[in-house]
Amino acid sequence: MSEFLAFFVPWEFSWLVQISVWGALLLYFNGLRKTPAGELPGYAPIIGFVLGVVLMYLVTQTRFDYWSQYMFFVHRGQHLVLHHLAPFLIALAMPAPVLARGLPAGVREWFARQAWLRAAWVPIYRWLQQPAIACILFVGLIAFWLTPEIHFDAMLNVTLYWVMNWSMALDGLLFWWLMFERGRGGITPRLGYGTRVLLLFAVMVPQIIIGASITFADANWFEVYAVCGRAWPLDPMTDQHIGGLITWIPAAMMSVIGALVILRFWIYDDAARNAARPAAARA
C-alpha cells in the first residue's frame, strides 16, 4: 500500500500545476451547482472533463513524471496525454459555460469591466486559432521538442522541461478546442465540419512521419537518457523504438477518432436542420 501511495507523491512539485488542476475542478463543480437543471451538460461531458484534468495531474505530479524523465517511451506517453488525450476530453466536454458560472460574481463583473483586457488577448487568441497556424503549432511543437539537441537540453533543465510540458498542454487545448467548438457562438472561430476533418488528417500525416522516423532509426537519437540513467534496464534502442510507436500510432489514431466525432456532429446538425425545414414550411 505504501508503494501505491508513493506513486501519487509529486516528483517535482509545481504550485502552478496544483493551482491549475484543483482550481479548474473547483470552478467546474461550483459551476455545475449554479447551472439550471435544464442546462446541465450530462454525465458524459462531466466525466470527460474531470478525467481529462485528472490525467494531466497524473502525468505531471506523480511518480509518472519521474519515469518520464528517465525513460523515453514514458516521456512520449506523457506528451500523448498532455497534447492529445487530456485536451481531447476536456475540449469535447465543452466546459466553458460551466466554468464561467463557477467564477465568483465579483470576478466576472471585474473582467466584464476590463475592456482593455479583452482587446489585448482576443486578437492573439483568434490569430492562434487560424487553421494554418493551429496546424503548424500542433505538429511543429512535437517536432521542435523531439529535435535531439533541444530535447537533450529540455530534459536536463528544470525550467525548460516545464516550458516544454506546459507548451504541449496549452497547444493541445487550443487545437482540440478549435476542432470541437460548437453550440453558441463565441470568440473561437467556427470552422466548417469538413474543414475540421481535413485539418485532423493534415496534422496526422506529419505525426506519422515523425513517429516512423524514430521507430525505424538505426541510431540512438536521444542520448540524454543514457547520461541520466534509465529507470529500468531497457535497451536504449528498444526504448526509442517503443517511444516512436507511441508518437506514431496512438497520436495518429486520435486524429481518426476526432474525425469520427466531428462527423457525428455533422450528421446530427444536418438531421436537426432537415427536421426544422418542414416545421418552418408549415408555419
CSV table of C-alpha atoms in Angstrom, one decimal, residues 72-73 76 146 207-216 222 237-251:
chain,number,residue,atom,x,y,z
A,72,PHE,CA,12.0,7.9,-23.5
A,73,PHE,CA,8.9,5.8,-24.1
A,76,ARG,CA,6.2,10.0,-25.1
A,146,LEU,CA,11.9,16.0,-30.3
A,207,GLN,CA,3.0,12.9,-36.9
A,208,ILE,CA,3.2,9.5,-38.7
A,209,ILE,CA,6.4,10.6,-40.4
A,210,ILE,CA,7.9,11.8,-37.1
A,211,GLY,CA,6.9,8.6,-35.2
A,212,ALA,CA,8.0,6.3,-38.0
A,213,SER,CA,11.4,8.1,-38.3
A,214,ILE,CA,12.0,7.5,-34.6
A,215,THR,CA,10.8,3.9,-34.7
A,216,PHE,CA,12.9,2.8,-37.6
A,222,PHE,CA,18.1,10.7,-27.5
A,237,MET,CA,17.1,1.3,-29.0
A,238,THR,CA,14.1,-0.7,-27.7
A,239,ASP,CA,13.2,2.3,-25.5
A,240,GLN,CA,13.5,4.6,-28.5
A,241,HIS,CA,11.5,2.3,-30.8
A,242,ILE,CA,8.6,2.0,-28.4
A,243,GLY,CA,8.6,5.8,-27.9
A,244,GLY,CA,8.5,6.1,-31.7
A,245,LEU,CA,5.5,3.8,-31.9
A,246,ILE,CA,3.7,5.8,-29.2
A,247,THR,CA,4.4,9.0,-31.2
A,248,TRP,CA,3.2,7.3,-34.4
A,249,ILE,CA,0.2,5.1,-33.8
A,250,PRO,CA,-1.9,6.4,-30.8
A,251,ALA,CA,-1.3,10.0,-31.8
